[in-house]
Amino acid sequence: RTAPTENEGFEFAWIADIGLEGREDGLAVATHRVLKTLGSWHVNLVLLGGDYAYYDHDQRFGSLNNHIDKFFESILPFASNTVVMPTYGNHEVDPILGESMDAWKSRFSVPRGSASGTHYAFTVGKVRFVSILTGSSHHLLPMTKRSFVWLENELKDSTSNPDIKWVIP
């Protein structure tokens, strides 16, 4: 699908904390229904809010890469028909939780953003979306000064651009 022009409306959805269906702890019992429903909406864009596979709690498919493959198979109901943009959560980036951000980043194509590669922005129509990985929870480092400078410049440029009506972080 092509992106809407700046004068066309569009629909997007945001989902997070998906998990892989069939987890022994039962915490992903609605995953299939949510993904199927999202696939029926035919939105122009899906924003992923992080914590996709919970590899630290669910290792039934063996390696992390196998789990990432299963995650992508699970989102096919919508990912085959729309643009999918990630924001990573602590489960994708925290090595203590057994995952690797590099393993996830190699599967997504995102615009160039901050030097760390964990933050980026893109425009659809008159909306500027800003993806940032924040927080110092668990064992994640807080945003660097360089990342804050990138974010500050991004927000200043976006909010002063007359072609941008909305900025959504």
PDB file of C-alpha atoms in Angstrom:
ATOM      1  CA  ARG A   1       0.000   0.000   0.000  1.00  0.00           C
ATOM      2  CA  THR A   2       1.115   3.529  -0.582  1.00  0.00           C
ATOM      3  CA  ALA A   3       1.009   6.161   2.105  1.00  0.00           C
ATOM      4  CA  PRO A   4      -1.880   8.592   2.022  1.00  0.00           C
ATOM      5  CA  THR A   5      -1.197  12.037   0.625  1.00  0.00           C
ATOM      6  CA  GLU A   6      -0.927  14.900   3.069  1.00  0.00           C
ATOM      7  CA  ASN A   7      -4.592  15.786   2.490  1.00  0.00           C
ATOM      8  CA  GLU A   8      -5.970  12.262   2.906  1.00  0.00           C
ATOM      9  CA  GLY A   9      -6.989  10.785   6.200  1.00  0.00           C
ATOM     10  CA  PHE A  10      -5.648   7.461   7.362  1.00  0.00           C
ATOM     11  CA  GLU A  11      -6.154   4.949  10.128  1.00  0.00           C
ATOM     12  CA  PHE A  12      -3.547   3.451  12.404  1.00  0.00           C
ATOM     13  CA  ALA A  13      -3.503   1.095  15.355  1.00  0.00           C
ATOM     14  CA  TRP A  14      -1.145   0.682  18.294  1.00  0.00           C
ATOM     15  CA  ILE A  15      -0.569  -2.623  20.062  1.00  0.00           C
ATOM     16  CA  ALA A  16       1.947  -3.736  22.659  1.00  0.00           C
ATOM     17  CA  ASP A  17       2.780  -6.526  25.062  1.00  0.00           C
ATOM     18  CA  ILE A  18       1.572  -9.121  22.594  1.00  0.00           C
ATOM     19  CA  GLY A  19       3.328 -12.325  23.580  1.00  0.00           C
ATOM     20  CA  LEU A  20       3.094 -15.543  21.616  1.00  0.00           C
ATOM     21  CA  GLU A  21      -0.157 -17.477  21.788  1.00  0.00           C
ATOM     22  CA  GLY A  22      -0.053 -20.699  23.765  1.00  0.00           C
ATOM     23  CA  ARG A  23       2.190 -19.608  26.607  1.00  0.00           C
ATOM     24  CA  GLU A  24       2.026 -22.048  29.493  1.00  0.00           C
ATOM     25  CA  ASP A  25       1.363 -19.230  31.955  1.00  0.00           C
ATOM     26  CA  GLY A  26      -1.813 -18.284  30.032  1.00  0.00           C
ATOM     27  CA  LEU A  27      -0.847 -14.624  29.641  1.00  0.00           C
ATOM     28  CA  ALA A  28      -1.372 -14.569  25.866  1.00  0.00           C
ATOM     29  CA  VAL A  29      -4.813 -16.180  25.606  1.00  0.00           C
ATOM     30  CA  ALA A  30      -6.312 -13.273  23.627  1.00  0.00           C
ATOM     31  CA  THR A  31      -3.353 -12.742  21.314  1.00  0.00           C
ATOM     32  CA  HIS A  32      -4.847 -14.613  18.351  1.00  0.00           C
ATOM     33  CA  ARG A  33      -8.170 -12.740  18.581  1.00  0.00           C
ATOM     34  CA  VAL A  34      -6.457  -9.368  18.887  1.00  0.00           C
ATOM     35  CA  LEU A  35      -4.186 -10.011  15.898  1.00  0.00           C
ATOM     36  CA  LYS A  36      -7.031 -11.413  13.798  1.00  0.00           C
ATOM     37  CA  THR A  37      -9.233  -8.431  14.609  1.00  0.00           C
ATOM     38  CA  LEU A  38      -6.445  -6.025  13.783  1.00  0.00           C
ATOM     39  CA  GLY A  39      -5.978  -7.807  10.457  1.00  0.00           C
ATOM     40  CA  SER A  40      -9.659  -7.235   9.629  1.00  0.00           C
ATOM     41  CA  TRP A  41      -9.434  -3.476  10.192  1.00  0.00           C
ATOM     42  CA  HIS A  42      -7.240  -2.759   7.130  1.00  0.00           C
ATOM     43  CA  VAL A  43      -5.438   0.150   8.766  1.00  0.00           C
ATOM     44  CA  ASN A  44      -2.685   2.014   6.952  1.00  0.00           C
ATOM     45  CA  LEU A  45      -0.165   1.682   9.761  1.00  0.00           C
ATOM     46  CA  VAL A  46       0.408  -0.481  12.831  1.00  0.00           C
ATOM     47  CA  LEU A  47       2.639   0.790  15.609  1.00  0.00           C
ATOM     48  CA  LEU A  48       4.161  -1.916  17.802  1.00  0.00           C
ATOM     49  CA  GLY A  49       4.726  -0.754  21.355  1.00  0.00           C
ATOM     50  CA  GLY A  50       7.290  -3.307  22.469  1.00  0.00           C
ATOM     51  CA  ASP A  51       7.492  -6.509  24.468  1.00  0.00           C
ATOM     52  CA  TYR A  52       6.669  -8.768  21.545  1.00  0.00           C
ATOM     53  CA  ALA A  53       7.595 -12.347  22.441  1.00  0.00           C
ATOM     54  CA  TYR A  54       8.603 -12.477  26.129  1.00  0.00           C
ATOM     55  CA  TYR A  55      11.435 -14.891  25.431  1.00  0.00           C
ATOM     56  CA  ASP A  56      12.467 -14.855  29.093  1.00  0.00           C
ATOM     57  CA  HIS A  57       9.115 -16.460  30.057  1.00  0.00           C
ATOM     58  CA  ASP A  58       8.439 -18.562  26.962  1.00  0.00           C
ATOM     59  CA  GLN A  59      11.213 -20.623  25.370  1.00  0.00           C
ATOM     60  CA  ARG A  60       9.171 -23.414  23.791  1.00  0.00           C
ATOM     61  CA  PHE A  61      10.482 -22.636  20.271  1.00  0.00           C
ATOM     62  CA  GLY A  62      14.143 -22.914  21.258  1.00  0.00           C
ATOM     63  CA  SER A  63      16.323 -20.021  20.157  1.00  0.00           C
ATOM     64  CA  LEU A  64      15.505 -16.324  20.277  1.00  0.00           C
ATOM     65  CA  ASN A  65      15.574 -16.211  16.466  1.00  0.00           C
ATOM     66  CA  ASN A  66      12.944 -18.982  16.331  1.00  0.00           C
ATOM     67  CA  HIS A  67      10.769 -16.937  18.677  1.00  0.00           C
ATOM     68  CA  ILE A  68      11.231 -13.849  16.530  1.00  0.00           C
ATOM     69  CA  ASP A  69      10.196 -15.930  13.492  1.00  0.00           C
ATOM     70  CA  LYS A  70       7.066 -17.069  15.387  1.00  0.00           C
ATOM     71  CA  PHE A  71       6.279 -13.476  16.305  1.00  0.00           C
ATOM     72  CA  PHE A  72       6.407 -12.407  12.662  1.00  0.00           C
ATOM     73  CA  GLU A  73       4.273 -15.382  11.653  1.00  0.00           C
ATOM     74  CA  SER A  74       1.715 -14.337  14.277  1.00  0.00           C
ATOM     75  CA  ILE A  75       1.407 -10.782  12.929  1.00  0.00           C
ATOM     76  CA  LEU A  76       0.930 -11.853   9.312  1.00  0.00           C
ATOM     77  CA  PRO A  77      -2.857 -11.185   9.441  1.00  0.00           C
ATOM     78  CA  PHE A  78      -2.046  -7.472   9.334  1.00  0.00           C
ATOM     79  CA  ALA A  79       1.664  -7.199   8.539  1.00  0.00           C
ATOM     80  CA  SER A  80       1.173  -8.631   5.051  1.00  0.00           C
ATOM     81  CA  ASN A  81      -1.138  -5.725   4.174  1.00  0.00           C
ATOM     82  CA  THR A  82       0.154  -2.685   6.036  1.00  0.00           C
ATOM     83  CA  VAL A  83       3.225  -0.878   7.275  1.00  0.00           C
ATOM     84  CA  VAL A  84       4.465  -2.003  10.696  1.00  0.00           C
ATOM     85  CA  MET A  85       6.755   0.256  12.738  1.00  0.00           C
ATOM     86  CA  PRO A  86       8.348  -0.893  16.007  1.00  0.00           C
ATOM     87  CA  THR A  87       9.139   0.785  19.276  1.00  0.00           C
ATOM     88  CA  TYR A  88      11.202  -1.590  21.342  1.00  0.00           C
ATOM     89  CA  GLY A  89      10.436  -2.437  24.940  1.00  0.00           C
ATOM     90  CA  ASN A  90      12.605  -3.712  27.730  1.00  0.00           C
ATOM     91  CA  HIS A  91      12.019  -7.326  26.672  1.00  0.00           C
ATOM     92  CA  GLU A  92      13.615  -6.709  23.274  1.00  0.00           C
ATOM     93  CA  VAL A  93      16.668  -4.855  24.545  1.00  0.00           C
ATOM     94  CA  ASP A  94      17.501  -6.072  28.030  1.00  0.00           C
ATOM     95  CA  PRO A  95      20.197  -8.803  27.866  1.00  0.00           C
ATOM     96  CA  ILE A  96      19.255  -9.917  31.383  1.00  0.00           C
ATOM     97  CA  LEU A  97      15.902 -11.007  29.881  1.00  0.00           C
ATOM     98  CA  GLY A  98      17.703 -13.112  27.260  1.00  0.00           C
ATOM     99  CA  GLU A  99      16.880 -11.015  24.222  1.00  0.00           C
ATOM    100  CA  SER A 100      18.944  -8.934  21.855  1.00  0.00           C
ATOM    101  CA  MET A 101      17.882  -5.671  20.320  1.00  0.00           C
ATOM    102  CA  ASP A 102      20.167  -6.360  17.365  1.00  0.00           C
ATOM    103  CA  ALA A 103      18.243  -9.567  16.639  1.00  0.00           C
ATOM    104  CA  TRP A 104      14.997  -7.569  16.494  1.00  0.00           C
ATOM    105  CA  LYS A 105      16.438  -4.541  14.679  1.00  0.00           C
ATOM    106  CA  SER A 106      17.715  -6.716  11.852  1.00  0.00           C
ATOM    107  CA  ARG A 107      14.093  -7.709  11.101  1.00  0.00           C
ATOM    108  CA  PHE A 108      12.659  -4.187  10.806  1.00  0.00           C
ATOM    109  CA  SER A 109      13.400  -1.397   8.388  1.00  0.00           C
ATOM    110  CA  VAL A 110      13.055   1.989  10.068  1.00  0.00           C
ATOM    111  CA  PRO A 111      14.177   5.504   9.145  1.00  0.00           C
ATOM    112  CA  ARG A 112      17.495   6.787  10.370  1.00  0.00           C
ATOM    113  CA  GLY A 113      17.049   8.613  13.644  1.00  0.00           C
ATOM    114  CA  SER A 114      19.302   9.215  16.610  1.00  0.00           C
ATOM    115  CA  ALA A 115      22.835   7.921  16.725  1.00  0.00           C
ATOM    116  CA  SER A 116      21.819   5.056  19.006  1.00  0.00           C
ATOM    117  CA  GLY A 117      19.438   3.674  16.393  1.00  0.00           C
ATOM    118  CA  THR A 118      16.727   3.147  18.996  1.00  0.00           C
ATOM    119  CA  HIS A 119      14.862   6.375  18.246  1.00  0.00           C
ATOM    120  CA  TYR A 120      13.456   7.529  14.917  1.00  0.00           C
ATOM    121  CA  ALA A 121      10.634   9.554  13.401  1.00  0.00           C
ATOM    122  CA  PHE A 122       8.530   9.415  10.255  1.00  0.00           C
ATOM    123  CA  THR A 123       5.630  11.272   8.695  1.00  0.00           C
ATOM    124  CA  VAL A 124       2.364   9.937   7.312  1.00  0.00           C
ATOM    125  CA  GLY A 125       0.136  12.605   5.812  1.00  0.00           C
ATOM    126  CA  LYS A 126       0.214  15.479   8.279  1.00  0.00           C
ATOM    127  CA  VAL A 127       1.175  13.348  11.276  1.00  0.00           C
ATOM    128  CA  ARG A 128       4.715  13.000  12.612  1.00  0.00           C
ATOM    129  CA  PHE A 129       5.285   9.814  14.613  1.00  0.00           C
ATOM    130  CA  VAL A 130       8.268   9.718  16.990  1.00  0.00           C
ATOM    131  CA  SER A 131       9.522   6.384  18.288  1.00  0.00           C
ATOM    132  CA  ILE A 132      11.699   6.490  21.400  1.00  0.00           C
ATOM    133  CA  LEU A 133      13.087   3.845  23.715  1.00  0.00           C
ATOM    134  CA  THR A 134      13.133   5.311  27.191  1.00  0.00           C
ATOM    135  CA  GLY A 135      13.566   4.314  30.761  1.00  0.00           C
ATOM    136  CA  SER A 136      16.103   3.042  33.155  1.00  0.00           C
ATOM    137  CA  SER A 137      13.976   0.200  34.450  1.00  0.00           C
ATOM    138  CA  HIS A 138      15.535  -3.200  34.795  1.00  0.00           C
ATOM    139  CA  HIS A 139      19.040  -2.997  33.344  1.00  0.00           C
ATOM    140  CA  LEU A 140      18.435  -0.496  30.537  1.00  0.00           C
ATOM    141  CA  LEU A 141      20.498   2.627  30.374  1.00  0.00           C
ATOM    142  CA  PRO A 142      18.544   5.869  30.385  1.00  0.00           C
ATOM    143  CA  MET A 143      18.455   7.966  27.245  1.00  0.00           C
ATOM    144  CA  THR A 144      21.827   9.491  26.473  1.00  0.00           C
ATOM    145  CA  LYS A 145      22.433  13.215  26.175  1.00  0.00           C
ATOM    146  CA  ARG A 146      22.858  12.697  22.443  1.00  0.00           C
ATOM    147  CA  SER A 147      19.433  11.031  22.277  1.00  0.00           C
ATOM    148  CA  PHE A 148      17.839  13.889  24.198  1.00  0.00           C
ATOM    149  CA  VAL A 149      19.376  16.403  21.782  1.00  0.00           C
ATOM    150  CA  TRP A 150      18.011  14.391  18.849  1.00  0.00           C
ATOM    151  CA  LEU A 151      14.557  14.259  20.470  1.00  0.00           C
ATOM    152  CA  GLU A 152      14.551  17.945  21.327  1.00  0.00           C
ATOM    153  CA  ASN A 153      15.530  18.868  17.751  1.00  0.00           C
ATOM    154  CA  GLU A 154      12.977  16.441  16.317  1.00  0.00           C
ATOM    155  CA  LEU A 155      10.147  17.877  18.408  1.00  0.00           C
ATOM    156  CA  LYS A 156      11.180  21.477  17.711  1.00  0.00           C
ATOM    157  CA  ASP A 157      11.376  20.844  13.960  1.00  0.00           C
ATOM    158  CA  SER A 158       8.133  18.863  13.856  1.00  0.00           C
ATOM    159  CA  THR A 159       6.064  21.306  15.893  1.00  0.00           C
ATOM    160  CA  SER A 160       7.293  24.291  13.886  1.00  0.00           C
ATOM    161  CA  ASN A 161       6.597  22.628  10.531  1.00  0.00           C
ATOM    162  CA  PRO A 162       3.334  24.016   9.095  1.00  0.00           C
ATOM    163  CA  ASP A 163       2.809  20.789   7.135  1.00  0.00           C
ATOM    164  CA  ILE A 164       2.622  18.760  10.374  1.00  0.00           C
ATOM    165  CA  LYS A 165      -0.692  18.949  12.210  1.00  0.00           C
ATOM    166  CA  TRP A 166      -0.041  16.276  14.866  1.00  0.00           C
ATOM    167  CA  VAL A 167       3.083  14.954  16.589  1.00  0.00           C
ATOM    168  CA  ILE A 168       2.593  11.568  18.243  1.00  0.00           C
ATOM    169  CA  PRO A 169       5.453  10.252  20.400  1.00  0.00           C
TER     170      PRO A 169
END
